Every structure is written in structure tokens, then in C-alpha cells.
Coordinates of C-alpha atoms and ligand atoms in Angstrom, one line a residue:
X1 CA -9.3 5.4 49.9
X2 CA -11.5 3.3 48.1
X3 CA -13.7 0.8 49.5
X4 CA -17.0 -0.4 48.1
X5 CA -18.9 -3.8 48.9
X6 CA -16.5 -5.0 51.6
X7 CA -17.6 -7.7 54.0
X8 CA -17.8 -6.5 57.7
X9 CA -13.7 -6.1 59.3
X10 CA -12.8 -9.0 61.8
X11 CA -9.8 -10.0 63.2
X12 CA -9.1 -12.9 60.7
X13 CA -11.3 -12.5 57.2
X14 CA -12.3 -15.5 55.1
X15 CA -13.5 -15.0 51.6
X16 CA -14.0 -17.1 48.3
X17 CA -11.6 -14.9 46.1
X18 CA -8.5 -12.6 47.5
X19 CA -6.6 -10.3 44.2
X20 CA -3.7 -8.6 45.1
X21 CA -3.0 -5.7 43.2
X22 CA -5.9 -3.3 41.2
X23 CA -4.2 -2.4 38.4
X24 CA -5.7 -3.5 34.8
X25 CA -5.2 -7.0 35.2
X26 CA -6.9 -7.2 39.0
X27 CA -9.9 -5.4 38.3
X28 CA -10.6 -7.1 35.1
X29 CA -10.1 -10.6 36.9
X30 CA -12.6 -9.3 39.5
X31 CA -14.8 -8.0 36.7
X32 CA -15.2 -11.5 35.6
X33 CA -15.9 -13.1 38.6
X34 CA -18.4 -10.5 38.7
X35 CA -19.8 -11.6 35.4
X36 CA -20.0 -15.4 37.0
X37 CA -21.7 -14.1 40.1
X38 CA -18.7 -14.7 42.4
X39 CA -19.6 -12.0 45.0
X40 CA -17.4 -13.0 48.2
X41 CA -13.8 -11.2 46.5
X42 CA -11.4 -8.8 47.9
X43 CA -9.0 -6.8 46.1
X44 CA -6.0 -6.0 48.0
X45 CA -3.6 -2.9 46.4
X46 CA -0.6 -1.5 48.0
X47 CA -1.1 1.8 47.1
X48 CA -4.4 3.4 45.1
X49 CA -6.2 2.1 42.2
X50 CA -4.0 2.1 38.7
X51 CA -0.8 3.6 40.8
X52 CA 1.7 2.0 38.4
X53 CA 0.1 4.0 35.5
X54 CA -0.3 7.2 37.8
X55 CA 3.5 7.2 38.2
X56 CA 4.7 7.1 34.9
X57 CA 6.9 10.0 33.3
X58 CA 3.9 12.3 32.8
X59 CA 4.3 13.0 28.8
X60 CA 4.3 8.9 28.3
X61 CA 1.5 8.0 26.2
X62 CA -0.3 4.3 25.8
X63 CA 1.3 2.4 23.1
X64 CA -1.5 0.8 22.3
X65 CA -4.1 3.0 20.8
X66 CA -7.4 3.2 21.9
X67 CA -10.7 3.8 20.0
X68 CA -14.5 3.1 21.2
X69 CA -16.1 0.7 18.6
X70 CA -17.4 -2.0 21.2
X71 CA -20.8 -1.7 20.1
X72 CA -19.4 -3.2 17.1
X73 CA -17.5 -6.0 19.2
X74 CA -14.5 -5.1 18.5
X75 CA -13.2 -3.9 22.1
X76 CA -11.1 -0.5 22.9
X77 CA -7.5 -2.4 23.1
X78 CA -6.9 -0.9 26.7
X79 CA -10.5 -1.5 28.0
X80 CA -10.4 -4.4 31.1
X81 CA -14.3 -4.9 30.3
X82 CA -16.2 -5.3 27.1
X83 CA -18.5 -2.1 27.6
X84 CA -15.8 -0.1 28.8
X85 CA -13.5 2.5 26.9
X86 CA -10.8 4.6 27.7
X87 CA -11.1 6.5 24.3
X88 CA -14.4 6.9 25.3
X89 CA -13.3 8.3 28.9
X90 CA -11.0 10.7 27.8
X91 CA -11.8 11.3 24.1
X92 CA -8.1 10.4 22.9
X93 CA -6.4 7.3 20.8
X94 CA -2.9 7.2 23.7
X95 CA -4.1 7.9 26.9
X96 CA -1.3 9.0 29.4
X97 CA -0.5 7.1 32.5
X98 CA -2.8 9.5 34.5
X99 CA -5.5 9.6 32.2
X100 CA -5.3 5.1 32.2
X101 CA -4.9 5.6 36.4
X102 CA -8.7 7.7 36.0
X103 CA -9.9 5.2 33.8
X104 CA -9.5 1.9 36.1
X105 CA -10.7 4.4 39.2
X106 CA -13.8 5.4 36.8
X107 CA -14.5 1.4 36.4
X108 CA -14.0 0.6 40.4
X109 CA -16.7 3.4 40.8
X110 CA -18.9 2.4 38.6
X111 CA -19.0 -1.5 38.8
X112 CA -18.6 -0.8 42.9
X113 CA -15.6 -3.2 43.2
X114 CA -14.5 -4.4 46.2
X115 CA -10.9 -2.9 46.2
X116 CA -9.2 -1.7 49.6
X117 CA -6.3 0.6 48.9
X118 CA -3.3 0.8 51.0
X119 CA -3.1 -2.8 51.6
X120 CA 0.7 -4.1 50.6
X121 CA 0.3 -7.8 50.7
X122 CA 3.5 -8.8 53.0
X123 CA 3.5 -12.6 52.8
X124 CA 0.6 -15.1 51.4
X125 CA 1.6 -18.7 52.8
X126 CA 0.0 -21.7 51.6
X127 CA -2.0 -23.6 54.2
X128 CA -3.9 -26.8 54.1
X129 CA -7.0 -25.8 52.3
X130 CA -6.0 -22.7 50.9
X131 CA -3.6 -19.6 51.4
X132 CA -3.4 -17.0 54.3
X133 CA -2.7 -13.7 53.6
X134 CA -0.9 -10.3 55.5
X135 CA -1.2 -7.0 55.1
X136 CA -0.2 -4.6 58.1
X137 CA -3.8 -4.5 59.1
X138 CA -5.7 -7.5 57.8
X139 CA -5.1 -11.4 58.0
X140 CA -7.3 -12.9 55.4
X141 CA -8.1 -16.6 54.6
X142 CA -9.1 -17.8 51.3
X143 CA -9.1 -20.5 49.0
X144 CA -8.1 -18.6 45.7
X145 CA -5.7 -15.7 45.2
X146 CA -5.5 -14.2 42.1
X147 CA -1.5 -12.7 42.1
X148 CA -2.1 -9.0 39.9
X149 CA 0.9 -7.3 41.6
X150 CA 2.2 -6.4 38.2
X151 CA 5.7 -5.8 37.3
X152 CA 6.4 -1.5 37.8
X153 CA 7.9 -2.4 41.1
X154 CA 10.8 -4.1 39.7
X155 CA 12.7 -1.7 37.3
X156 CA 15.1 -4.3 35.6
X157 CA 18.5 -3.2 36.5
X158 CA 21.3 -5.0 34.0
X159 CA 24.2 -6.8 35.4
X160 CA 27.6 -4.7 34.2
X161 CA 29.2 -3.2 36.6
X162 CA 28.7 0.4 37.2
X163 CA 24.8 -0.1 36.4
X164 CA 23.7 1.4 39.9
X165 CA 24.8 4.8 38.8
X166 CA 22.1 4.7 36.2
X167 CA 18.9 5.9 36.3
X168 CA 16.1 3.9 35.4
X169 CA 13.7 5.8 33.4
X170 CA 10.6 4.6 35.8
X171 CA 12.0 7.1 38.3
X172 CA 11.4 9.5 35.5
X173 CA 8.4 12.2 36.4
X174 CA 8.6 14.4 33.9
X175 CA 11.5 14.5 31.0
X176 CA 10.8 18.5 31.2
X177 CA 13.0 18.0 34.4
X178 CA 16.0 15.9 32.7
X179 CA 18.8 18.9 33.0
X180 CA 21.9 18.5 30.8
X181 CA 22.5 17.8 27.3
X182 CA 24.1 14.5 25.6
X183 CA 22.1 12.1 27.0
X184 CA 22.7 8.4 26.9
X185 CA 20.0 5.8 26.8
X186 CA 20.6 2.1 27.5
X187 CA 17.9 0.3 25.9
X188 CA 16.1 1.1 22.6
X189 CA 13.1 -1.2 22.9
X190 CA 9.7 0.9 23.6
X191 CA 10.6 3.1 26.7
X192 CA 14.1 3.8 25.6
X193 CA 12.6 4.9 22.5
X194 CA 10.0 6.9 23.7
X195 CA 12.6 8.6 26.5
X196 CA 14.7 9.4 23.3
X197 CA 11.8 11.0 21.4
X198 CA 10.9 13.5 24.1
X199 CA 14.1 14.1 25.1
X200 CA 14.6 15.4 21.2
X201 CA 11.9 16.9 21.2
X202 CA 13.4 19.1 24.0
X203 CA 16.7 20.3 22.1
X204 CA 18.4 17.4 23.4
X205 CA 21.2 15.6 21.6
X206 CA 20.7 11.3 22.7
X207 CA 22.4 8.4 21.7
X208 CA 20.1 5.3 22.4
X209 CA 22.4 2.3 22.6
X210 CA 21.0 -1.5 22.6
X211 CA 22.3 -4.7 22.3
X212 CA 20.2 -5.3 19.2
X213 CA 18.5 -3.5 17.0
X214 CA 15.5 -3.4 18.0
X215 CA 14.4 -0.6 15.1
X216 CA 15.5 -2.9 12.9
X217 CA 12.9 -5.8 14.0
X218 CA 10.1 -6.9 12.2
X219 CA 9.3 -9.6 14.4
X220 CA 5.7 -10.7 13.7
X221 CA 4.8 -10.9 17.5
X222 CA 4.3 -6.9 18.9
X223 CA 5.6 -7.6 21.7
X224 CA 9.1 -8.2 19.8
X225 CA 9.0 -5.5 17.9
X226 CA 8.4 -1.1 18.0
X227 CA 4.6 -0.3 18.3
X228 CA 3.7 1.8 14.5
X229 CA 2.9 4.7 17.0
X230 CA 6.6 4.4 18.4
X231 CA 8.0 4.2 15.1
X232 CA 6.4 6.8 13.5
X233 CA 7.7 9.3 16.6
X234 CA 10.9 8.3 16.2
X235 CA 10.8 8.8 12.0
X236 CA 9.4 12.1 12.6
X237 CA 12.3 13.5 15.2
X238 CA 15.4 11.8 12.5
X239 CA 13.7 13.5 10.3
X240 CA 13.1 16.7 12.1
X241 CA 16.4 17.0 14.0
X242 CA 18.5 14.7 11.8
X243 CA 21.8 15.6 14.1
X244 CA 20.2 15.2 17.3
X245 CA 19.6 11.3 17.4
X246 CA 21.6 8.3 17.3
X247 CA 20.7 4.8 17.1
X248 CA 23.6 2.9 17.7
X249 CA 22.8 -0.9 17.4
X250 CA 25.0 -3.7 18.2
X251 CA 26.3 -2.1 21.4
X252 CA 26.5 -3.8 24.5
X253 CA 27.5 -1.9 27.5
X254 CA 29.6 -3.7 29.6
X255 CA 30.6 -1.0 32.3
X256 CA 29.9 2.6 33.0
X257 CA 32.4 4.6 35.7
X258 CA 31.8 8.1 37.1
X259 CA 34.2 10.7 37.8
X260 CA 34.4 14.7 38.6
X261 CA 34.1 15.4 34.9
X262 CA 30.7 13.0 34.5
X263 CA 30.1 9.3 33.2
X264 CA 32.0 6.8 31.2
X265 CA 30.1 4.2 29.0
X266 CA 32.5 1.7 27.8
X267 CA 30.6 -1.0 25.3
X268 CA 32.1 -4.6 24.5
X269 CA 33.0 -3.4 21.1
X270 CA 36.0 -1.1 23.0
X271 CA 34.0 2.0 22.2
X272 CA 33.1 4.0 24.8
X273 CA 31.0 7.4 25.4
X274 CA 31.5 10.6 27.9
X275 CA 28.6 12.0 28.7
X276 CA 27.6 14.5 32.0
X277 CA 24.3 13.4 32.4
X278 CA 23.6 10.4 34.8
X279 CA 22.6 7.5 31.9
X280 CA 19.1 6.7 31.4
X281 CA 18.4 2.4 32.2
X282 CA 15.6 1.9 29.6
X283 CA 15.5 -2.2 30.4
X284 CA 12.5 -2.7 31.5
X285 CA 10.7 -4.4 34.3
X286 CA 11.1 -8.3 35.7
X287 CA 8.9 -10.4 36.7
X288 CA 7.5 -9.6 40.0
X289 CA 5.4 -12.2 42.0
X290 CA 7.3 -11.0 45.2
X291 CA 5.5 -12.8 48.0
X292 CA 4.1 -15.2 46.2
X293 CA 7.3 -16.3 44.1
X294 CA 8.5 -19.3 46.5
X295 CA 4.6 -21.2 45.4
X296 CA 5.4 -21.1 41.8
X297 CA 7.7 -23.4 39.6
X298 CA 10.4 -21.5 38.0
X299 CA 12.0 -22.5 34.8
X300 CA 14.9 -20.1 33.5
X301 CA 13.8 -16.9 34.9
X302 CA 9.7 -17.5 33.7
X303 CA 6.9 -18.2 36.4
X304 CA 5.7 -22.0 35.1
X305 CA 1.7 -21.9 35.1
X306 CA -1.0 -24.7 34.2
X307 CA -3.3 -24.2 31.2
X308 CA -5.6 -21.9 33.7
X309 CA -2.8 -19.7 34.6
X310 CA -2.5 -21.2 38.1
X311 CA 0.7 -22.4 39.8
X312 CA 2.2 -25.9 39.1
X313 CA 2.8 -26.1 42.9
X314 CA -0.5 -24.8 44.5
X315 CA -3.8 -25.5 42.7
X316 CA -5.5 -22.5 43.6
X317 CA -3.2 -19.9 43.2
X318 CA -3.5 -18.2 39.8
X319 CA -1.6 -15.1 38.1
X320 CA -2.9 -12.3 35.9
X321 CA -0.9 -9.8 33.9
X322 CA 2.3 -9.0 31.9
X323 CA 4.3 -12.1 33.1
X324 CA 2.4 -14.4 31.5
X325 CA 4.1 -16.8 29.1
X326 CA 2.1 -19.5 28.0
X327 CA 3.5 -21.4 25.0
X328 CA 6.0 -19.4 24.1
X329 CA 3.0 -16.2 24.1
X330 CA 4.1 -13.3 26.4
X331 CA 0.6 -11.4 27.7
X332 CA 2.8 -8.3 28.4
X333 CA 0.0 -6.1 26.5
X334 CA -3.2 -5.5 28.5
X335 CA -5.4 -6.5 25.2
X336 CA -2.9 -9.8 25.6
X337 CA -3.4 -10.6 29.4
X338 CA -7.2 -9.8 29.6
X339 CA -7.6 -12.5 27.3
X340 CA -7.1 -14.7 30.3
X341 CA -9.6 -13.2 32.7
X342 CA -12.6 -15.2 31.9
X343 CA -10.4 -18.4 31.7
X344 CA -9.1 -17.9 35.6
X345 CA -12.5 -16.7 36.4
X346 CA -14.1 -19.7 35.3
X347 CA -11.1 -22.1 36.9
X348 CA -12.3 -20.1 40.2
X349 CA -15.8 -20.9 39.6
X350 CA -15.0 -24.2 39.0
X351 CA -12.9 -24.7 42.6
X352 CA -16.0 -23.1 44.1
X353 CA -18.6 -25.6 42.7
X354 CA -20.5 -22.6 40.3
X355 CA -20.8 -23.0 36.5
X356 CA -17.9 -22.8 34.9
X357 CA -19.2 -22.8 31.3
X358 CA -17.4 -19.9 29.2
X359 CA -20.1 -16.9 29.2
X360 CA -20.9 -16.1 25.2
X361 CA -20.3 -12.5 25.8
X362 CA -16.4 -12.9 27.5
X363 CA -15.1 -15.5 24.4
X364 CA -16.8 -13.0 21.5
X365 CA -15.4 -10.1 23.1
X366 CA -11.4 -11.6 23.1
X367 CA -11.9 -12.3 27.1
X368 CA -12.0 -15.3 27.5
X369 CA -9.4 -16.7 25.2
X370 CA -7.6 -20.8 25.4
X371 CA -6.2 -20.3 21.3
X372 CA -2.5 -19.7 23.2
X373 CA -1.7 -19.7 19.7
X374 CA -2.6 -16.5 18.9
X375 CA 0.3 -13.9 19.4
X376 CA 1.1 -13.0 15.8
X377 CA 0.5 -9.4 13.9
X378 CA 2.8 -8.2 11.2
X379 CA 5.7 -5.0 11.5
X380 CA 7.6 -3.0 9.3
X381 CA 10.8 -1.8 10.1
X382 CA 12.3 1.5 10.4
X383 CA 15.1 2.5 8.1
X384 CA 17.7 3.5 10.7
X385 CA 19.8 6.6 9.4
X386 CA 22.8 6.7 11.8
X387 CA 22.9 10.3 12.2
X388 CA 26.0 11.5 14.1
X389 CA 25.7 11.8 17.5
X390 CA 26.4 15.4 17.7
X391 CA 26.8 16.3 21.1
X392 CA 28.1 13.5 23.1
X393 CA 32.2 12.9 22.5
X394 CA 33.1 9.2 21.7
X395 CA 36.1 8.8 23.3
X396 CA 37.5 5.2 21.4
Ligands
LIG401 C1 6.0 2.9 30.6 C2 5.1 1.8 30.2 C3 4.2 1.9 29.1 C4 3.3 0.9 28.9 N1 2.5 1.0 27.8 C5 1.6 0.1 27.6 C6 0.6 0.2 26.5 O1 0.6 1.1 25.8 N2 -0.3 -0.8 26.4 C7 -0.3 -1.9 27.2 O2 -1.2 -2.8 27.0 N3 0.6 -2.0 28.2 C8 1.5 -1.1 28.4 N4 2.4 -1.2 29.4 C9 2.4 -2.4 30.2 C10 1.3 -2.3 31.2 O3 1.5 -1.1 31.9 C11 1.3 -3.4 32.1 O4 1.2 -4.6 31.4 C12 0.2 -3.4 33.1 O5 0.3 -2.3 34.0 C13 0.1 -4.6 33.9 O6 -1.1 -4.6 34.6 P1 -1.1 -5.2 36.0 O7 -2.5 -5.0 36.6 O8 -0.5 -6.6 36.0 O9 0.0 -4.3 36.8 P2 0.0 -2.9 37.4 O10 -0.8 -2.0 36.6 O11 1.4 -2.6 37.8 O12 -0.9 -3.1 38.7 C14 -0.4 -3.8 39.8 C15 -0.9 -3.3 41.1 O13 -0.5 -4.2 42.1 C16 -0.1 -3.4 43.3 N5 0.7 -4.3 44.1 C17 2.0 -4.7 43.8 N6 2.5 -5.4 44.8 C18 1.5 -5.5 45.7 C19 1.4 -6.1 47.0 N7 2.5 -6.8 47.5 N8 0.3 -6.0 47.7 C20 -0.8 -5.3 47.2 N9 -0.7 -4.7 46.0 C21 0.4 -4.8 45.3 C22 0.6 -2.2 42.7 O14 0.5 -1.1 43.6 C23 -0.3 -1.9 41.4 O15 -1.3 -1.0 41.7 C24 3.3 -0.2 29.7 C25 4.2 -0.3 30.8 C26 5.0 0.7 31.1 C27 5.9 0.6 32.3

């Protein structure tokens, strides 16, 4: 367990600043209050520092690549402060989720963070100047909570019916232990795309169905469209094992059904595909905000947040991470959400009667960020070459 800088354990706790959850977007939060000299903060995490990335499938890689050029201000992409660097921690451009995990535990060590593990925040309640919060062993007031629980918790599971006797590919450890052969993915966005590359890469024969095309996108926002490091894995395997992969846009499943000889796909197009391997979900994650999803506004399925990333219904309760939309901009990218810290930092300082002024360093750096225009990049797409799906029978 680790716990540095915590103030002394009584029955009920009161401090400035509560964050639940010390993954990427927690610690960089807490990192900016740091930077603002907001000492009186306690980050609360379930589990242990960077869990969600410790439990991914163990050959996933980052996305996002990183590279240490900070001294020339332009910031490693996964970095949650401005003179840190994964790339510089490991010494490689996609860090697995093990080697992120290392990282965020490196930067609790070494900026002595006040995190206490094993803490799962049960309920936070709004009361009249502030919020009170549970754990199993600690009852904590405060003024401001900083919501950080991230999304890992909440595989998205689809709505046809059969979808429970999928697997979601978060359950995944290692695709080394995927038995079978003719595997079918639902989903071909990033983790459906990167489950069917290593599964190729084994032998395997996969057909990756989506209701899209998601390939095919070249939507200018990269969070719409396949990373170039995605892309190019998946050129390589159609072009390596040009009978082992198909892509088959266009394809909604609509029910899968399991009997003694295995599973039955059936898509809204009247196709349908046998396969003996439990499907693969790759659909992603929803938004989480468990406990603290009754004291946000909801608008069709999106948290609704103020132009400081705090809740519509509580001043003082303010989100960081992957679920935040803010004119029409997801921050589901860490290079995205960090871009927020040192504007909820200073909204905190604000509530606690410190200087609020942006610090130079945070806005130069991309951490301190109010543009919420600025989601846009350019991708190519990928040439999609429909190669049969050798091994899996489609049973029309
Ligand atoms: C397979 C995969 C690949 C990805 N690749 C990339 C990539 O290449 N680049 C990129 O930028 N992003 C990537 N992402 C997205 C990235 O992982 C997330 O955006 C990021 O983890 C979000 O950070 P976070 O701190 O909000 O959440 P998390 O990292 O999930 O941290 C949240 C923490 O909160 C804790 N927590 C949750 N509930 C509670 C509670 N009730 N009480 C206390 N603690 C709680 C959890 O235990 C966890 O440690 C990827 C995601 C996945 C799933």
C-alpha cells in the first residue's frame, strides 16, 4: 500500500481536496494542485496505483506513442506532468499497460502523493457545505471532490440478446491463453482491432465484425478514427496472412445463441456465423461516475459539466478523465483529458480563496487548456481487402 503525506487518521477526516481514483487523470489533477500549493488533498483508489492499466491483456500496447522531448516543450503524449516521461521510464514509444501501471507508481513515489490504496469510494453524498465521503474504513469531509474513477470498471456490454454469453475483451489477460480457432470479434474500433492483430499473429483465423467501418474512417478527430500505429498493425497482418482476417463492415449483430456444437452470430443483414470459440465483445467502456452519478446532470447518456468540468448540480464537484465531453470534444485520450488539470485545479483554488491565475508553465505545456475547440488532427484510411474468412463457416 501506498501512503505518503497523509494527514493523521480520525474517526471523521476533513480536508480541502478529496480524488477518487489514482489512475492518470487523479494523479495529474493532484499534481496540479500541487503546482498551486494546495497541500490538504487525499487521493482515494480502490485498488493500487494505475490498476486499470495493470490489468490489461498483457501484449496491449499504448496507442498513443510516447517519446521524451519535454525539454523542448513538447510533452511525452502519455506523461500526467510536464517533466515526466514514460518513454523516458521505460525507454519505449507504446508502453504496455504494466509498464503505464509503473509509470504513475514511479510519479506517486517521486512527487510523494498523497494516495491511499484500497480505498473503494462506496457513496459520496452532497451535504450543506460540501460532500461526505465512504470508504469501508474512512468517512471524509470536504468541500471539493475531484471524480477520477475512470471508465475500466464498466465494460460496455451491447443490448442484443444473447450478448452475456460474450466475452468482453477487458477480461482478457493474455491472448496467448485464447484456445480455439475461428474467432469472432464484435467491435472493430481500437481494442477489437488490436484483439484481432494478436490473435493473427497467433495462427488464428478472425472475423472482426462492426456496425461501421470503422477502417474505413478518416474522421479528422482521433478519437473517431484507428490510431496510425493501429493501422499499420493491421496492414501488416492482411498483408502477411492475407486468408486469416476478415473485416466485415456493415454488420450489426443482432443476436448470438449457444448450443452443444458452439455459438451462433446472426447479424441484421440475415447473415449469420458459427464459430466454437465464446465471441470476443470489443465495445468498449461507458461512462462510469458510479457513486457520484445521481449529482450530475445527464443529457442522452453524457455527464453535463460547466466550463470548469464541475457538475451543473453541485458546484464543487468536478470530473477528470475519458468521459469528458465538452463541446462536442471527447477527452478520452490522456494527452486529451490532462488538458483539463490545471483548469479544475485552478476552479479548486479558486473555491479555496488561493490564486487562481493560470501558472505559465501548465498553459505552455498543453495543461492547462480552455480552447475546447481544439480536437482536430488529420487520418488516412486503410484500404480494406476483404480477405475470405477462411476458417469460420458462414452459415446464411
Ligand atoms: C485497452 C485500452 C487501451 C488504451 N490505450 C490508450 C492509449 O494508448 N492512450 C491513451 O491516452 N489512452 C488509452 N486508453 C484510455 C485510457 O486508459 C483511459 O483514458 C485512462 O485510463 C483514463 O484514466 P483515468 O485516470 O480516468 O482512469 P483509470 O486509469 O481507469 O483510473 C481510475 C482509477 O479509479 C479507481 N476507482 C474506480 N472507482 C473507484 C471508487 N469507487 N473508489 C476509489 N477508486 C476508484 C480505479 O481502481 C482506477 O485505479 C486505453 C484504454 C484501454 C481500456
Amino acid at each position: 500500500m501506498i501512503v505518503y503525506c497523509l494527514p493523521p487518521m480520525e474517526d471523521l477526516l476533513r480536508v480541502d481536496v478529496v480524488i477518487i481514483g489514482a489512475g492518470p487523470a487523479g494523479l495529474g489533477c493532484s499534481l496540479s494542485l500541487r503546482r498551486r500549493g494546495v497541500e490538504s488533498v487525499l487521493v482515494l483508489e480502490a485498488s493500487s496505483v494505475g490498476s486499470s492499466f495493470a490489468a490489461w491483456p498483457k501484449e496491449m500496447r499504448m496507442i498513443t506513442p510516447s517519446f521524451h522531448a519535454n525539454p523542448f516543450l513538447q510533452t511525452d503524449l502519455n506523461a500526467i506532468h510536464p517533466d515526466t516521461s514514460p518513454a523516458d521510464l521505460h525507454g519505449c514509444e507504446h508502453p504496455s499497460g504494466e509498464q503505464y501501471a509503473a509509470y504513475l507508481q514511479a510519479s506517486v513515489q517521486h512527487f510523494t502523493l498523497p494516495v491511499k490504496e484500497n480505498q473503494p469510494v462506496s457513496s459520496v453524498h452532497a451535504i450543506t457545505d460540501g460532500f461526505r465521503i465512504e470508504t469501508p474504513e474512512l468517512t471524509i469531509e470536504t468541500p471539493n471532490v475531484v471524480w477520477a474513477g475512470g471508465e475500466f470498471s464498466q465494460p460496455r456490454i451491447p443490448e442484443f440478446e444473447g450478448a452475456a454469453l460474450c466475452r468482453h475483451n477487458s477480461t482478457i489477460d493474455s491472448w496467448d491463453n485464447l484456445n480455439g480457432d475461428g474467432i469472432i470479434i464484435i467491435g472493430g474500433y481500437e481494442s477489437g482491432m488490436d484483439a484481432a492483430f494478436h490473435l493473427v499473429e497467433r495462427g488464428k483465423a478472425v472475423a472482426v465484425l462492426s456496425n461501421g467501418e470503422p477502417w474505413l474512417n478518416d474522421h479528422p478527430d482521433p478519437s473517431e478514427s484507428l490510431s496510425p500505429y493501429t493501422r499499420g498493425r493491421i496492414l501488416d497482418v492482411l498483408h502477411r496472412f492475407p486468408k486469416k482476417l476478415a473485416l466485415q463492415g456493415n454488420s450489426e449483430v443482432v443476436r448470438v445463441t449457444q448450443n452443444s456444437d458452439g455459438y451462433l452470430v446472426e447479424l441484421a443483414n440475415g447473415k449469420s456465423y458459427r464459430t466454437s470459440v465464446q465471441p470476443i465483445l470489443a465495445t468498449g467502456f461507458r461512462s462510469a461516475l458510479t457513486p457520484v452519478k445521481n449529482l450530475f446532470e445527464w443529457d442522452n447518456g453524457q455527464p453535463v459539466f460547466t466550463e470548469q468540468d464541475q457538475s451543473t448540480l453541485h458546484a464543487g464537484l468536478f470530473y477528470s478523465g475519458p468521459s469528458l465531453v465538452q463541446r462536442l470534444s471527447k477527452f478520452c485520450f490522456i494527452y486529451k483529458f490532462r488538458a483539463r488539470f490545471g483548469v479544475v485545479a485552478a476552479a479548486i483554488a479558486e473555491r479555496l480563496e488561493l490564486n487562481s491565475d493560470p501558472i505559465a508553465d501548465e498553459v505552455a505545456r498543453g495543461f492547462h487548456i480552455t480552447d475546447l475547440e481544439c480536437c482536430t488532427d488529420c487520418e488516412c484510411a486503410i484500404e480494406s481487402t476483404a480477405p475470405e474468412f477462411a476458417d469460420v463457416e458462414v452459415v446464411d
